[in-house]
């Protein structure tokens, strides 16, 4: 979309914004021609909004961007007035994310007052609606986990109107703005956080000028601290009760002294509270009363529910505030994912052990689908630097990846496959991935015939690495009833390409993709043929291999070597 189309869309959205408030908008004129409203809005918001522009006396700088006639001597004053009347409310709602009922009055900034606009009756009705929602929530509260209630409430929160963003390719990070972003994460001021996260997201998407984290060494540290505190404020992400906590409360030795039935009873109790959500400032440990004769577990689940319910009714726990924290965290994770995909930033991320630990925990818990998706996408990039043996969460991480790989979301499956491909390229990880081959090989075999060619290519690259490891691993691949058959079928696509190529002088993109797939399949088969016990499984396909070797010269050397190995086996 070019700049004219962007301007047209912006004007339409601005008019709709004011029409919803009962105000008709007419574009003013200055210097004998219509004011370029879109250009003015971009110029002001790029510098931080009306307040920053006025405080730093930047209106002259903005005026210089417009070609006003020399007779227009009060251009700065006129532009500011037009901006306040036409664009200030729009800026406060969409650029700073303030509530619709309030706009910041720049003329009263010294007193930091807020002027409420309109709709007293509507606000009163909104109060009645809120009370009705609380009563409805009281009726619906029947011992459900707070995560389910939060998701239900989050779905009820009104969705904001479509926000118009400035074209991403034109946004470049300035040192002053990055400093403001760092201060925003330290101060936790809501409006500043909205500015910081939105700008960080836009910087991360600016492909014309990449955002290099090593130029701002404090940025990731402040973001990590913010993420840690925010997770504590989102109850269903902050699972304070866990099996580990129970062990700390009881003591390992005391636990071992319990009888079988007592340990079983305790495990049941742990399972009941393991996934419960604990509100902020309610992190007391589970008390276990023990003596020589008997062990009694205090059942806190009902008390926890009552405490949460009372807090909800009294307003100590504000559902919309928690939803805002969650939305900010989701957006921040997307921005961090984008930044991690910049090759120059990978080393900086790998140095942030604490930040990565939050990504691991979010992925392993699966408490929020969007956060888990961003974490998985981040690991699909950073996995080329991850040494599994150094991870505290190694076993759980591998099991989670295998669980996703055997799931139904092909998008997530593709990310896990890419993660495996990157992990196996590190020699320290080979034995771990080899040891789990039985848990994922069936799914990878199915992906060899998946229609998505990029995913198929990743799987083929993974098999190239895997088939170059131990002889036992090569034999496991050969024994699978479908893998060899599908690898040989992929070889045939190269033969089709070779015949069609006689009718055209230039290779198509599809031919290039097929050629790469054929080479990867041939390399994998060649690696498998080096295992003596695997040759008997390749003999079944000897004729097919001979036919492809005779017709496709790109893989003739590899297939000839396979055929030679098979002739020796015979």
PDB file of N, CA and C in Angstrom, residues 200-278:
ATOM      1  N   UNK A 200       8.807  -0.916  20.281  1.00  0.00           N
ATOM      2  CA  UNK A 200       9.733  -2.043  20.187  1.00  0.00           C
ATOM      3  C   UNK A 200       9.245  -3.040  19.147  1.00  0.00           C
ATOM      4  N   UNK A 201       7.933  -3.239  19.091  1.00  0.00           N
ATOM      5  CA  UNK A 201       7.367  -4.142  18.083  1.00  0.00           C
ATOM      6  C   UNK A 201       7.617  -3.612  16.678  1.00  0.00           C
ATOM      7  N   UNK A 202       7.416  -2.304  16.488  1.00  0.00           N
ATOM      8  CA  UNK A 202       7.627  -1.718  15.161  1.00  0.00           C
ATOM      9  C   UNK A 202       9.103  -1.712  14.771  1.00  0.00           C
ATOM     10  N   UNK A 203      10.000  -1.459  15.735  1.00  0.00           N
ATOM     11  CA  UNK A 203      11.428  -1.523  15.434  1.00  0.00           C
ATOM     12  C   UNK A 203      11.835  -2.933  15.017  1.00  0.00           C
ATOM     13  N   UNK A 204      11.233  -3.919  15.681  1.00  0.00           N
ATOM     14  CA  UNK A 204      11.594  -5.309  15.379  1.00  0.00           C
ATOM     15  C   UNK A 204      11.139  -5.736  13.990  1.00  0.00           C
ATOM     16  N   UNK A 205      10.187  -4.995  13.418  1.00  0.00           N
ATOM     17  CA  UNK A 205       9.676  -5.332  12.083  1.00  0.00           C
ATOM     18  C   UNK A 205      10.286  -4.470  10.995  1.00  0.00           C
ATOM     19  N   UNK A 206      11.198  -3.598  11.368  1.00  0.00           N
ATOM     20  CA  UNK A 206      11.791  -2.682  10.394  1.00  0.00           C
ATOM     21  C   UNK A 206      12.964  -3.379   9.701  1.00  0.00           C
ATOM     22  N   UNK A 207      12.713  -3.876   8.501  1.00  0.00           N
ATOM     23  CA  UNK A 207      13.739  -4.639   7.789  1.00  0.00           C
ATOM     24  C   UNK A 207      14.719  -3.745   7.034  1.00  0.00           C
ATOM     25  N   UNK A 208      14.376  -2.466   6.875  1.00  0.00           N
ATOM     26  CA  UNK A 208      15.299  -1.566   6.180  1.00  0.00           C
ATOM     27  C   UNK A 208      16.471  -1.176   7.074  1.00  0.00           C
ATOM     28  N   UNK A 209      16.235  -1.168   8.386  1.00  0.00           N
ATOM     29  CA  UNK A 209      17.320  -0.873   9.333  1.00  0.00           C
ATOM     30  C   UNK A 209      17.111  -1.757  10.558  1.00  0.00           C
ATOM     31  N   UNK A 210      17.897  -2.794  10.682  1.00  0.00           N
ATOM     32  CA  UNK A 210      17.697  -3.763  11.754  1.00  0.00           C
ATOM     33  C   UNK A 210      18.007  -3.153  13.112  1.00  0.00           C
ATOM     34  N   UNK A 211      17.277  -3.598  14.117  1.00  0.00           N
ATOM     35  CA  UNK A 211      17.442  -3.136  15.491  1.00  0.00           C
ATOM     36  C   UNK A 211      18.439  -4.057  16.179  1.00  0.00           C
ATOM     37  N   UNK A 212      19.614  -3.540  16.490  1.00  0.00           N
ATOM     38  CA  UNK A 212      20.689  -4.336  17.076  1.00  0.00           C
ATOM     39  C   UNK A 212      20.703  -4.152  18.586  1.00  0.00           C
ATOM     40  N   UNK A 213      20.491  -5.240  19.299  1.00  0.00           N
ATOM     41  CA  UNK A 213      20.350  -5.164  20.754  1.00  0.00           C
ATOM     42  C   UNK A 213      21.675  -4.832  21.428  1.00  0.00           C
ATOM     43  N   UNK A 214      22.792  -5.260  20.846  1.00  0.00           N
ATOM     44  CA  UNK A 214      24.072  -5.019  21.506  1.00  0.00           C
ATOM     45  C   UNK A 214      24.412  -3.541  21.618  1.00  0.00           C
ATOM     46  N   UNK A 215      23.700  -2.699  20.878  1.00  0.00           N
ATOM     47  CA  UNK A 215      23.913  -1.250  20.995  1.00  0.00           C
ATOM     48  C   UNK A 215      23.225  -0.673  22.232  1.00  0.00           C
ATOM     49  N   UNK A 216      22.327  -1.446  22.830  1.00  0.00           N
ATOM     50  CA  UNK A 216      21.581  -0.984  24.005  1.00  0.00           C
ATOM     51  C   UNK A 216      21.676  -2.068  25.077  1.00  0.00           C
ATOM     52  N   UNK A 217      22.802  -2.167  25.776  1.00  0.00           N
ATOM     53  CA  UNK A 217      23.057  -3.309  26.675  1.00  0.00           C
ATOM     54  C   UNK A 217      22.066  -3.454  27.822  1.00  0.00           C
ATOM     55  N   UNK A 218      21.403  -2.373  28.245  1.00  0.00           N
ATOM     56  CA  UNK A 218      20.483  -2.455  29.383  1.00  0.00           C
ATOM     57  C   UNK A 218      19.084  -2.913  28.978  1.00  0.00           C
ATOM     58  N   UNK A 219      18.792  -2.947  27.691  1.00  0.00           N
ATOM     59  CA  UNK A 219      17.419  -3.174  27.240  1.00  0.00           C
ATOM     60  C   UNK A 219      16.896  -4.544  27.668  1.00  0.00           C
ATOM     61  N   UNK A 220      17.612  -5.614  27.344  1.00  0.00           N
ATOM     62  CA  UNK A 220      17.129  -6.950  27.664  1.00  0.00           C
ATOM     63  C   UNK A 220      17.064  -7.187  29.172  1.00  0.00           C
ATOM     64  N   UNK A 221      17.968  -6.568  29.935  1.00  0.00           N
ATOM     65  CA  UNK A 221      17.929  -6.736  31.390  1.00  0.00           C
ATOM     66  C   UNK A 221      16.651  -6.129  31.972  1.00  0.00           C
ATOM     67  N   UNK A 222      16.295  -4.927  31.525  1.00  0.00           N
ATOM     68  CA  UNK A 222      15.080  -4.287  32.044  1.00  0.00           C
ATOM     69  C   UNK A 222      13.827  -5.027  31.578  1.00  0.00           C
ATOM     70  N   UNK A 223      13.860  -5.535  30.341  1.00  0.00           N
ATOM     71  CA  UNK A 223      12.714  -6.307  29.840  1.00  0.00           C
ATOM     72  C   UNK A 223      12.551  -7.595  30.648  1.00  0.00           C
ATOM     73  N   UNK A 224      13.656  -8.239  30.985  1.00  0.00           N
ATOM     74  CA  UNK A 224      13.595  -9.478  31.772  1.00  0.00           C
ATOM     75  C   UNK A 224      12.956  -9.230  33.135  1.00  0.00           C
ATOM     76  N   UNK A 225      13.365  -8.155  33.791  1.00  0.00           N
ATOM     77  CA  UNK A 225      12.775  -7.814  35.092  1.00  0.00           C
ATOM     78  C   UNK A 225      11.283  -7.515  34.955  1.00  0.00           C
ATOM     79  N   UNK A 226      10.925  -6.813  33.888  1.00  0.00           N
ATOM     80  CA  UNK A 226       9.500  -6.504  33.657  1.00  0.00           C
ATOM     81  C   UNK A 226       8.693  -7.792  33.429  1.00  0.00           C
ATOM     82  N   UNK A 227       9.227  -8.709  32.636  1.00  0.00           N
ATOM     83  CA  UNK A 227       8.530  -9.974  32.376  1.00  0.00           C
ATOM     84  C   UNK A 227       8.341 -10.751  33.674  1.00  0.00           C
ATOM     85  N   UNK A 228       9.376 -10.790  34.506  1.00  0.00           N
ATOM     86  CA  UNK A 228       9.280 -11.521  35.772  1.00  0.00           C
ATOM     87  C   UNK A 228       8.167 -10.956  36.647  1.00  0.00           C
ATOM     88  N   UNK A 229       8.110  -9.636  36.768  1.00  0.00           N
ATOM     89  CA  UNK A 229       7.082  -9.015  37.608  1.00  0.00           C
ATOM     90  C   UNK A 229       5.697  -9.152  36.995  1.00  0.00           C
ATOM     91  N   UNK A 230       5.616  -9.090  35.666  1.00  0.00           N
ATOM     92  CA  UNK A 230       4.311  -9.198  35.012  1.00  0.00           C
ATOM     93  C   UNK A 230       3.729 -10.591  35.154  1.00  0.00           C
ATOM     94  N   UNK A 231       4.568 -11.601  35.037  1.00  0.00           N
ATOM     95  CA  UNK A 231       4.093 -12.979  35.207  1.00  0.00           C
ATOM     96  C   UNK A 231       3.506 -13.168  36.602  1.00  0.00           C
ATOM     97  N   UNK A 232       4.093 -12.510  37.601  1.00  0.00           N
ATOM     98  CA  UNK A 232       3.566 -12.608  38.956  1.00  0.00           C
ATOM     99  C   UNK A 232       2.179 -11.977  39.073  1.00  0.00           C
ATOM    100  N   UNK A 233       1.890 -11.004  38.215  1.00  0.00           N
ATOM    101  CA  UNK A 233       0.594 -10.329  38.271  1.00  0.00           C
ATOM    102  C   UNK A 233      -0.473 -11.033  37.444  1.00  0.00           C
ATOM    103  N   UNK A 234      -0.078 -12.020  36.658  1.00  0.00           N
ATOM    104  CA  UNK A 234      -1.043 -12.809  35.878  1.00  0.00           C
ATOM    105  C   UNK A 234      -1.153 -14.157  36.554  1.00  0.00           C
ATOM    106  N   UNK A 235      -2.250 -14.344  37.256  1.00  0.00           N
ATOM    107  CA  UNK A 235      -2.330 -15.437  38.221  1.00  0.00           C
ATOM    108  C   UNK A 235      -2.137 -16.815  37.595  1.00  0.00           C
ATOM    109  N   UNK A 236      -2.760 -17.061  36.440  1.00  0.00           N
ATOM    110  CA  UNK A 236      -2.668 -18.414  35.912  1.00  0.00           C
ATOM    111  C   UNK A 236      -1.333 -18.685  35.233  1.00  0.00           C
ATOM    112  N   UNK A 237      -0.469 -17.666  35.098  1.00  0.00           N
ATOM    113  CA  UNK A 237       0.908 -17.898  34.665  1.00  0.00           C
ATOM    114  C   UNK A 237       1.833 -18.082  35.858  1.00  0.00           C
ATOM    115  N   UNK A 238       1.363 -17.626  37.012  1.00  0.00           N
ATOM    116  CA  UNK A 238       2.188 -17.669  38.223  1.00  0.00           C
ATOM    117  C   UNK A 238       1.730 -18.834  39.092  1.00  0.00           C
ATOM    118  N   UNK A 239       2.119 -20.036  38.712  1.00  0.00           N
ATOM    119  CA  UNK A 239       1.701 -21.234  39.441  1.00  0.00           C
ATOM    120  C   UNK A 239       2.633 -21.448  40.634  1.00  0.00           C
ATOM    121  N   UNK A 240       2.276 -20.857  41.737  1.00  0.00           N
ATOM    122  CA  UNK A 240       3.145 -20.929  42.904  1.00  0.00           C
ATOM    123  C   UNK A 240       3.112 -22.304  43.546  1.00  0.00           C
ATOM    124  N   UNK A 241       1.960 -22.985  43.420  1.00  0.00           N
ATOM    125  CA  UNK A 241       1.873 -24.321  44.004  1.00  0.00           C
ATOM    126  C   UNK A 241       2.367 -25.345  43.001  1.00  0.00           C
ATOM    127  N   UNK A 242       3.302 -26.124  43.394  1.00  0.00           N
ATOM    128  CA  UNK A 242       3.857 -27.158  42.523  1.00  0.00           C
ATOM    129  C   UNK A 242       4.330 -28.323  43.383  1.00  0.00           C
ATOM    130  N   UNK A 243       4.649 -29.388  42.715  1.00  0.00           N
ATOM    131  CA  UNK A 243       5.143 -30.558  43.445  1.00  0.00           C
ATOM    132  C   UNK A 243       6.426 -30.217  44.194  1.00  0.00           C
ATOM    133  N   UNK A 244       7.243 -29.367  43.580  1.00  0.00           N
ATOM    134  CA  UNK A 244       8.493 -28.975  44.217  1.00  0.00           C
ATOM    135  C   UNK A 244       8.221 -28.206  45.504  1.00  0.00           C
ATOM    136  N   UNK A 245       7.227 -27.301  45.474  1.00  0.00           N
ATOM    137  CA  UNK A 245       6.873 -26.539  46.665  1.00  0.00           C
ATOM    138  C   UNK A 245       6.418 -27.458  47.790  1.00  0.00           C
ATOM    139  N   UNK A 246       5.617 -28.468  47.402  1.00  0.00           N
ATOM    140  CA  UNK A 246       5.144 -29.418  48.408  1.00  0.00           C
ATOM    141  C   UNK A 246       6.309 -30.157  49.050  1.00  0.00           C
ATOM    142  N   UNK A 247       7.280 -30.542  48.254  1.00  0.00           N
ATOM    143  CA  UNK A 247       8.443 -31.238  48.794  1.00  0.00           C
ATOM    144  C   UNK A 247       9.212 -30.338  49.755  1.00  0.00           C
ATOM    145  N   UNK A 248       9.312 -29.053  49.412  1.00  0.00           N
ATOM    146  CA  UNK A 248      10.012 -28.127  50.286  1.00  0.00           C
ATOM    147  C   UNK A 248       9.278 -27.965  51.603  1.00  0.00           C
ATOM    148  N   UNK A 249       7.932 -27.973  51.554  1.00  0.00           N
ATOM    149  CA  UNK A 249       7.149 -27.787  52.764  1.00  0.00           C
ATOM    150  C   UNK A 249       7.204 -29.013  53.664  1.00  0.00           C
ATOM    151  N   UNK A 250       7.147 -30.200  53.067  1.00  0.00           N
ATOM    152  CA  UNK A 250       7.105 -31.428  53.843  1.00  0.00           C
ATOM    153  C   UNK A 250       8.498 -31.866  54.247  1.00  0.00           C
ATOM    154  N   UNK A 251       9.415 -31.781  53.322  1.00  0.00           N
ATOM    155  CA  UNK A 251      10.754 -32.306  53.556  1.00  0.00           C
ATOM    156  C   UNK A 251      10.903 -33.657  52.904  1.00  0.00           C
ATOM    157  N   UNK A 252      11.988 -33.855  52.185  1.00  0.00           N
ATOM    158  CA  UNK A 252      12.186 -35.096  51.449  1.00  0.00           C
ATOM    159  C   UNK A 252      12.229 -36.317  52.385  1.00  0.00           C
ATOM    160  N   UNK A 253      12.914 -36.180  53.511  1.00  0.00           N
ATOM    161  CA  UNK A 253      13.045 -37.303  54.424  1.00  0.00           C
ATOM    162  C   UNK A 253      11.693 -37.675  55.024  1.00  0.00           C
ATOM    163  N   UNK A 254      10.898 -36.659  55.398  1.00  0.00           N
ATOM    164  CA  UNK A 254       9.578 -36.931  55.943  1.00  0.00           C
ATOM    165  C   UNK A 254       8.701 -37.616  54.916  1.00  0.00           C
ATOM    166  N   UNK A 255       8.832 -37.199  53.651  1.00  0.00           N
ATOM    167  CA  UNK A 255       8.039 -37.798  52.592  1.00  0.00           C
ATOM    168  C   UNK A 255       8.378 -39.278  52.426  1.00  0.00           C
ATOM    169  N   UNK A 256       9.664 -39.603  52.539  1.00  0.00           N
ATOM    170  CA  UNK A 256      10.074 -40.992  52.391  1.00  0.00           C
ATOM    171  C   UNK A 256       9.559 -41.855  53.539  1.00  0.00           C
ATOM    172  N   UNK A 257       9.359 -41.248  54.715  1.00  0.00           N
ATOM    173  CA  UNK A 257       8.884 -41.985  55.878  1.00  0.00           C
ATOM    174  C   UNK A 257       7.388 -42.280  55.830  1.00  0.00           C
ATOM    175  N   UNK A 258       6.664 -41.628  54.910  1.00  0.00           N
ATOM    176  CA  UNK A 258       5.231 -41.855  54.817  1.00  0.00           C
ATOM    177  C   UNK A 258       4.962 -43.238  54.232  1.00  0.00           C
ATOM    178  N   UNK A 259       3.842 -43.826  54.649  1.00  0.00           N
ATOM    179  CA  UNK A 259       3.439 -45.087  54.072  1.00  0.00           C
ATOM    180  C   UNK A 259       2.925 -44.896  52.659  1.00  0.00           C
ATOM    181  N   UNK A 260       2.695 -46.033  51.964  1.00  0.00           N
ATOM    182  CA  UNK A 260       2.240 -45.971  50.569  1.00  0.00           C
ATOM    183  C   UNK A 260       0.908 -45.238  50.443  1.00  0.00           C
ATOM    184  N   UNK A 261      -0.071 -45.583  51.274  1.00  0.00           N
ATOM    185  CA  UNK A 261      -1.385 -44.955  51.197  1.00  0.00           C
ATOM    186  C   UNK A 261      -1.297 -43.471  51.521  1.00  0.00           C
ATOM    187  N   UNK A 262      -0.442 -43.104  52.474  1.00  0.00           N
ATOM    188  CA  UNK A 262      -0.297 -41.698  52.835  1.00  0.00           C
ATOM    189  C   UNK A 262       0.351 -40.912  51.704  1.00  0.00           C
ATOM    190  N   UNK A 263       1.369 -41.511  51.064  1.00  0.00           N
ATOM    191  CA  UNK A 263       1.995 -40.825  49.925  1.00  0.00           C
ATOM    192  C   UNK A 263       1.006 -40.677  48.781  1.00  0.00           C
ATOM    193  N   UNK A 264       0.192 -41.730  48.578  1.00  0.00           N
ATOM    194  CA  UNK A 264      -0.819 -41.672  47.512  1.00  0.00           C
ATOM    195  C   UNK A 264      -1.831 -40.576  47.798  1.00  0.00           C
ATOM    196  N   UNK A 265      -2.265 -40.477  49.056  1.00  0.00           N
ATOM    197  CA  UNK A 265      -3.213 -39.417  49.442  1.00  0.00           C
ATOM    198  C   UNK A 265      -2.606 -38.046  49.229  1.00  0.00           C
ATOM    199  N   UNK A 266      -1.332 -37.921  49.567  1.00  0.00           N
ATOM    200  CA  UNK A 266      -0.651 -36.645  49.383  1.00  0.00           C
ATOM    201  C   UNK A 266      -0.537 -36.283  47.909  1.00  0.00           C
ATOM    202  N   UNK A 267      -0.227 -37.290  47.075  1.00  0.00           N
ATOM    203  CA  UNK A 267      -0.103 -37.031  45.637  1.00  0.00           C
ATOM    204  C   UNK A 267      -1.426 -36.575  45.054  1.00  0.00           C
ATOM    205  N   UNK A 268      -2.539 -37.206  45.524  1.00  0.00           N
ATOM    206  CA  UNK A 268      -3.868 -36.773  45.062  1.00  0.00           C
ATOM    207  C   UNK A 268      -4.096 -35.328  45.420  1.00  0.00           C
ATOM    208  N   UNK A 269      -3.723 -34.971  46.659  1.00  0.00           N
ATOM    209  CA  UNK A 269      -3.918 -33.586  47.093  1.00  0.00           C
ATOM    210  C   UNK A 269      -3.063 -32.633  46.258  1.00  0.00           C
ATOM    211  N   UNK A 270      -1.832 -33.064  45.961  1.00  0.00           N
ATOM    212  CA  UNK A 270      -0.953 -32.221  45.139  1.00  0.00           C
ATOM    213  C   UNK A 270      -1.551 -32.022  43.760  1.00  0.00           C
ATOM    214  N   UNK A 271      -2.087 -33.109  43.190  1.00  0.00           N
ATOM    215  CA  UNK A 271      -2.688 -33.012  41.860  1.00  0.00           C
ATOM    216  C   UNK A 271      -3.865 -32.056  41.855  1.00  0.00           C
ATOM    217  N   UNK A 272      -4.612 -32.006  42.975  1.00  0.00           N
ATOM    218  CA  UNK A 272      -5.767 -31.112  43.036  1.00  0.00           C
ATOM    219  C   UNK A 272      -5.354 -29.654  42.979  1.00  0.00           C
ATOM    220  N   UNK A 273      -4.224 -29.323  43.594  1.00  0.00           N
ATOM    221  CA  UNK A 273      -3.836 -27.921  43.691  1.00  0.00           C
ATOM    222  C   UNK A 273      -2.704 -27.560  42.749  1.00  0.00           C
ATOM    223  N   UNK A 274      -2.199 -28.553  42.014  1.00  0.00           N
ATOM    224  CA  UNK A 274      -1.017 -28.313  41.177  1.00  0.00           C
ATOM    225  C   UNK A 274      -1.252 -27.231  40.144  1.00  0.00           C
ATOM    226  N   UNK A 275      -2.447 -27.232  39.559  1.00  0.00           N
ATOM    227  CA  UNK A 275      -2.743 -26.287  38.494  1.00  0.00           C
ATOM    228  C   UNK A 275      -3.630 -25.131  38.964  1.00  0.00           C
ATOM    229  N   UNK A 276      -3.796 -24.977  40.271  1.00  0.00           N
ATOM    230  CA  UNK A 276      -4.618 -23.873  40.748  1.00  0.00           C
ATOM    231  C   UNK A 276      -3.868 -22.569  40.550  1.00  0.00           C
ATOM    232  N   UNK A 277      -4.604 -21.496  40.466  1.00  0.00           N
ATOM    233  CA  UNK A 277      -4.033 -20.182  40.237  1.00  0.00           C
ATOM    234  C   UNK A 277      -4.050 -19.391  41.537  1.00  0.00           C
ATOM    235  N   UNK A 278      -2.946 -18.817  41.866  1.00  0.00           N
ATOM    236  CA  UNK A 278      -2.811 -18.154  43.146  1.00  0.00           C
ATOM    237  C   UNK A 278      -2.704 -16.665  42.923  1.00  0.00           C
TER     238      UNK A 278
END
